[in-house]
Amino acid sequence: MRSLEISAPWQEEDEDVEVEEMELSKHDGRDDLTESSSDEATGRKRRKNGGSASSGSASSGTTTRRRKTCISARERNLRRLESNERERMRMHSLNDAFEQLREVIPHIKMERKLSKIETLTLAKNYIMALTNVICEMRGEEKHYTFQDVESDSNLELETTADEINREQNNNSMFQQNLETHQDNVMVNTR
DNA sequence: TAGGCCATCTGGTCCT
DNA sequence: AGGACCAGATGGCCTA
């Protein structure tokens, strides 16, 4: 059990004392930390005790920094646990939002689900395509032009050939969907 | 095995 | 003051 290997600050000192910040970051305070649960969406193993003790933006040479505090080590650890829980919930809700976004974006069905960056990129393309359709229906000039992926240096840098092909497929699918949608709208407005 | 993607922890900063 | 948000760090899983 990992949690047993790492000392819990409050077990040694529960007074209002100076405590190295490192001590707090080592331990989540729960015995189930070492047991990973599986992610129902991906089947991935999920670590309950994530980054290392030295992680964090404050790790820039301040790992031995001491700080006077007016609360006990136990209290601080409790706050940290609560913050961790809130952060976890926040990230879960963010992931839920990504999942909902995946469901409304037309894309080629793949064995694996869209990654977050793919989801955002496709959503952006979809919005741009929809915007163009609206402009077209209004008889206005199209707002966006879909760049030829071959000439898009950023895309070339960021995507593999498979991804480029998929992007092309998705863009053409956007176009087909939009044309169908546009036809339906035309019919309904007659 | 390297690289991509991800979940989680963590501390700093912003906001209410 | 406390919660939300953010970004850095780390390690696990998966795939080419």
CSV table of C-alpha atoms (C1' of nucleotides) in Angstrom, one decimal:
chain,number,residue,atom,x,y,z
A,1,MET,CA,0.0,0.0,0.0
A,2,ARG,CA,1.5,3.2,-1.1
A,3,SER,CA,-0.2,5.3,1.4
A,4,LEU,CA,1.5,3.3,4.1
A,5,GLU,CA,4.9,4.0,2.7
A,6,ILE,CA,4.4,7.8,2.9
A,7,SER,CA,4.1,9.5,6.1
A,8,ALA,CA,1.0,11.4,6.9
A,9,PRO,CA,1.8,14.8,8.3
A,10,TRP,CA,-1.0,14.8,10.8
A,11,GLN,CA,0.1,11.5,12.3
A,12,GLU,CA,3.4,13.0,13.3
A,13,GLU,CA,2.5,16.6,14.0
A,14,ASP,CA,-1.0,18.0,14.5
A,15,GLU,CA,0.1,21.3,16.0
A,16,ASP,CA,0.4,24.6,14.3
A,17,VAL,CA,3.8,24.2,13.0
A,18,GLU,CA,6.1,24.9,10.1
A,19,VAL,CA,5.8,22.0,7.7
A,20,GLU,CA,7.5,21.4,4.5
A,21,GLU,CA,5.1,21.8,1.6
A,22,MET,CA,6.4,18.6,0.1
A,23,GLU,CA,4.9,16.5,2.9
A,24,LEU,CA,1.4,17.6,2.0
A,25,SER,CA,1.7,16.7,-1.7
A,26,LYS,CA,2.8,13.2,-1.1
A,27,HIS,CA,-0.3,11.8,0.3
A,28,ASP,CA,-3.9,11.9,-0.5
A,29,GLY,CA,-4.9,10.6,2.9
A,30,ARG,CA,-7.0,7.6,1.7
A,31,ASP,CA,-6.2,3.9,1.7
A,32,ASP,CA,-7.7,3.2,-1.6
A,33,LEU,CA,-5.2,5.4,-3.4
A,34,THR,CA,-3.2,2.5,-4.8
A,35,GLU,CA,-6.2,0.8,-6.3
A,36,SER,CA,-7.0,2.1,-9.7
A,37,SER,CA,-10.5,2.0,-11.0
A,38,SER,CA,-11.2,1.5,-14.6
A,39,ASP,CA,-12.6,4.3,-16.8
A,40,GLU,CA,-16.0,3.1,-18.0
A,41,ALA,CA,-15.7,5.1,-21.2
A,42,THR,CA,-12.2,4.1,-22.3
A,43,GLY,CA,-11.4,1.0,-20.3
A,44,ARG,CA,-8.3,2.7,-19.2
A,45,LYS,CA,-6.9,2.2,-15.8
A,46,ARG,CA,-7.3,5.4,-13.8
A,47,ARG,CA,-4.7,6.4,-11.2
A,48,LYS,CA,-6.2,7.7,-8.1
A,49,ASN,CA,-2.9,9.1,-6.9
A,50,GLY,CA,-1.6,11.1,-9.7
A,51,GLY,CA,1.4,13.3,-10.1
A,52,SER,CA,4.5,13.1,-8.0
A,53,ALA,CA,5.2,15.0,-4.9
A,54,SER,CA,7.4,17.4,-6.8
A,55,SER,CA,4.8,18.3,-9.4
A,56,GLY,CA,3.2,21.7,-9.7
A,57,SER,CA,4.0,25.1,-10.9
A,58,ALA,CA,5.5,26.0,-7.6
A,59,SER,CA,8.1,23.4,-8.0
A,60,SER,CA,10.5,25.8,-9.6
A,61,GLY,CA,13.2,25.5,-7.1
A,62,THR,CA,10.9,26.0,-4.1
A,63,THR,CA,10.5,22.4,-3.0
A,64,THR,CA,12.2,23.1,0.3
A,65,ARG,CA,10.3,26.4,0.9
A,66,ARG,CA,8.8,26.6,4.3
A,67,ARG,CA,5.8,28.7,5.2
A,68,LYS,CA,4.3,29.7,8.4
A,69,THR,CA,0.7,28.9,8.5
A,70,CYS,CA,-2.0,29.5,11.1
A,71,ILE,CA,-3.7,26.2,10.5
A,72,SER,CA,-2.7,22.8,11.5
A,73,ALA,CA,-1.2,20.3,9.2
A,74,ARG,CA,-4.3,18.1,9.5
A,75,GLU,CA,-6.5,21.0,8.5
A,76,ARG,CA,-4.3,21.9,5.6
A,77,ASN,CA,-4.3,18.3,4.4
A,78,LEU,CA,-8.1,18.2,4.7
A,79,ARG,CA,-8.3,21.3,2.6
A,80,ARG,CA,-6.0,19.7,0.0
A,81,LEU,CA,-8.2,16.6,-0.1
A,82,GLU,CA,-11.3,18.7,-0.6
A,83,SER,CA,-9.6,20.7,-3.3
A,84,ASN,CA,-8.5,17.5,-5.0
A,85,GLU,CA,-12.0,16.2,-5.0
A,86,ARG,CA,-13.4,19.4,-6.4
A,87,GLU,CA,-10.8,19.5,-9.1
A,88,ARG,CA,-11.6,15.9,-10.0
A,89,MET,CA,-15.3,16.7,-10.2
A,90,ARG,CA,-14.5,19.7,-12.3
A,91,MET,CA,-12.5,17.7,-14.7
A,92,HIS,CA,-15.2,15.0,-14.9
A,93,SER,CA,-17.8,17.7,-15.8
A,94,LEU,CA,-15.4,19.0,-18.4
A,95,ASN,CA,-15.0,15.5,-19.8
A,96,ASP,CA,-18.8,15.1,-19.8
A,97,ALA,CA,-19.0,18.3,-21.9
A,98,PHE,CA,-16.5,16.8,-24.3
A,99,GLU,CA,-18.5,13.7,-24.6
A,100,GLN,CA,-21.7,15.6,-25.4
A,101,LEU,CA,-19.8,17.6,-27.9
A,102,ARG,CA,-18.5,14.4,-29.6
A,103,GLU,CA,-22.1,13.2,-29.9
A,104,VAL,CA,-23.3,16.2,-31.9
A,105,ILE,CA,-20.3,16.5,-34.2
A,106,PRO,CA,-20.7,14.5,-37.4
A,107,HIS,CA,-17.6,12.5,-37.9
A,108,ILE,CA,-16.5,9.2,-39.3
A,109,LYS,CA,-17.2,6.5,-36.7
A,110,MET,CA,-13.9,5.1,-35.4
A,111,GLU,CA,-13.1,2.3,-33.1
A,112,ARG,CA,-11.5,4.7,-30.7
A,113,LYS,CA,-13.3,7.8,-29.6
A,114,LEU,CA,-12.2,11.3,-30.8
A,115,SER,CA,-9.5,12.8,-28.7
A,116,LYS,CA,-10.1,16.1,-27.0
A,117,ILE,CA,-8.0,18.0,-29.6
A,118,GLU,CA,-9.8,16.3,-32.4
A,119,THR,CA,-13.1,17.0,-30.9
A,120,LEU,CA,-12.3,20.7,-30.6
A,121,THR,CA,-10.9,20.9,-34.1
A,122,LEU,CA,-13.9,19.2,-35.7
A,123,ALA,CA,-16.3,21.4,-33.7
A,124,LYS,CA,-14.5,24.4,-35.0
A,125,ASN,CA,-14.7,23.2,-38.5
A,126,TYR,CA,-18.4,22.3,-38.1
A,127,ILE,CA,-19.2,25.8,-36.8
A,128,MET,CA,-17.3,27.3,-39.7
A,129,ALA,CA,-19.2,25.2,-42.2
A,130,LEU,CA,-22.5,26.0,-40.6
A,131,THR,CA,-21.7,29.7,-40.7
A,132,ASN,CA,-20.9,29.4,-44.4
A,133,VAL,CA,-24.3,27.7,-45.0
A,134,ILE,CA,-26.1,30.5,-43.3
A,135,CYS,CA,-24.2,33.1,-45.3
A,136,GLU,CA,-25.0,31.2,-48.5
A,137,MET,CA,-28.7,31.1,-47.6
A,138,ARG,CA,-28.6,34.8,-47.0
A,139,GLY,CA,-26.9,35.4,-50.3
A,140,GLU,CA,-23.8,36.7,-48.6
A,141,GLU,CA,-20.2,35.8,-49.2
A,142,LYS,CA,-18.9,32.9,-47.3
A,143,HIS,CA,-17.2,33.8,-44.1
A,144,TYR,CA,-14.7,31.0,-44.1
A,145,THR,CA,-12.7,29.1,-46.7
A,146,PHE,CA,-11.6,25.7,-45.8
A,147,GLN,CA,-7.9,25.6,-46.6
A,148,ASP,CA,-6.5,22.9,-48.6
A,149,VAL,CA,-5.1,20.6,-46.0
A,150,GLU,CA,-2.0,20.0,-48.1
A,151,SER,CA,-1.1,23.7,-47.8
A,152,ASP,CA,-2.0,24.1,-44.2
A,153,SER,CA,1.3,24.1,-42.5
A,154,ASN,CA,-0.1,24.1,-39.0
A,155,LEU,CA,-2.2,21.1,-39.9
A,156,GLU,CA,0.8,19.4,-41.4
A,157,LEU,CA,2.7,19.9,-38.3
A,158,GLU,CA,0.1,18.7,-36.0
A,159,THR,CA,-1.5,15.8,-37.7
A,160,THR,CA,-0.5,12.5,-39.2
A,161,ALA,CA,-1.5,11.5,-42.7
A,162,ASP,CA,-4.4,9.5,-41.3
A,163,GLU,CA,-5.6,12.5,-39.4
A,164,ILE,CA,-5.4,14.6,-42.5
A,165,ASN,CA,-7.4,12.1,-44.5
A,166,ARG,CA,-9.9,11.9,-41.7
A,167,GLU,CA,-10.2,15.7,-41.6
A,168,GLN,CA,-10.8,15.7,-45.3
A,169,ASN,CA,-13.5,13.1,-44.9
A,170,ASN,CA,-15.1,15.0,-42.1
A,171,ASN,CA,-15.0,18.3,-44.0
A,172,SER,CA,-16.7,16.7,-47.0
A,173,MET,CA,-19.2,15.0,-44.7
A,174,PHE,CA,-19.9,18.4,-43.2
A,175,GLN,CA,-20.6,19.7,-46.6
A,176,GLN,CA,-22.9,16.8,-47.5
A,177,ASN,CA,-24.8,17.1,-44.2
A,178,LEU,CA,-25.1,20.9,-44.7
A,179,GLU,CA,-26.3,20.5,-48.2
A,180,THR,CA,-28.9,18.0,-47.1
A,181,HIS,CA,-29.9,20.3,-44.3
A,182,GLN,CA,-30.1,23.2,-46.6
A,183,ASP,CA,-32.4,21.3,-48.9
A,184,ASN,CA,-34.6,20.5,-46.0
A,185,VAL,CA,-34.8,24.0,-45.0
A,186,MET,CA,-35.6,25.1,-48.5
A,187,VAL,CA,-38.4,22.6,-48.7
A,188,ASN,CA,-39.8,23.6,-45.3
A,189,THR,CA,-39.8,27.3,-46.2
A,190,ARG,CA,-41.8,26.8,-49.4
B,1,DT,C1',10.2,1.4,-27.2
B,2,DA,C1',8.8,6.1,-28.2
B,3,DG,C1',5.1,9.1,-28.5
B,4,DG,C1',0.3,10.4,-27.8
B,5,DC,C1',-3.4,10.8,-24.8
B,6,DC,C1',-5.2,10.9,-20.5
B,7,DA,C1',-6.3,11.2,-15.2
B,8,DT,C1',-4.7,13.0,-11.2
B,9,DC,C1',-2.3,15.9,-7.9
B,10,DT,C1',-0.6,20.3,-6.9
B,11,DG,C1',0.1,25.3,-5.9
B,12,DG,C1',-0.6,29.8,-7.8
B,13,DT,C1',-3.9,33.2,-9.3
B,14,DC,C1',-8.4,35.1,-10.0
B,15,DC,C1',-13.1,35.9,-8.6
B,16,DT,C1',-17.1,36.2,-5.6
C,1,DA,C1',-11.7,33.3,3.0
C,2,DG,C1',-12.9,29.8,0.0
C,3,DG,C1',-13.9,28.0,-4.4
C,4,DA,C1',-13.0,28.0,-9.4
C,5,DC,C1',-9.8,28.0,-12.8
C,6,DC,C1',-5.4,27.1,-14.7
C,7,DA,C1',-1.0,25.1,-16.0
C,8,DG,C1',3.0,22.2,-14.8
C,9,DA,C1',4.4,17.7,-13.5
C,10,DT,C1',4.1,12.8,-13.3
C,11,DG,C1',3.0,8.2,-14.4
C,12,DG,C1',-0.3,4.7,-16.6
C,13,DC,C1',-2.2,2.8,-20.8
C,14,DC,C1',-2.3,2.1,-25.6
C,15,DT,C1',-0.6,1.9,-30.3
C,16,DA,C1',2.6,2.1,-34.3
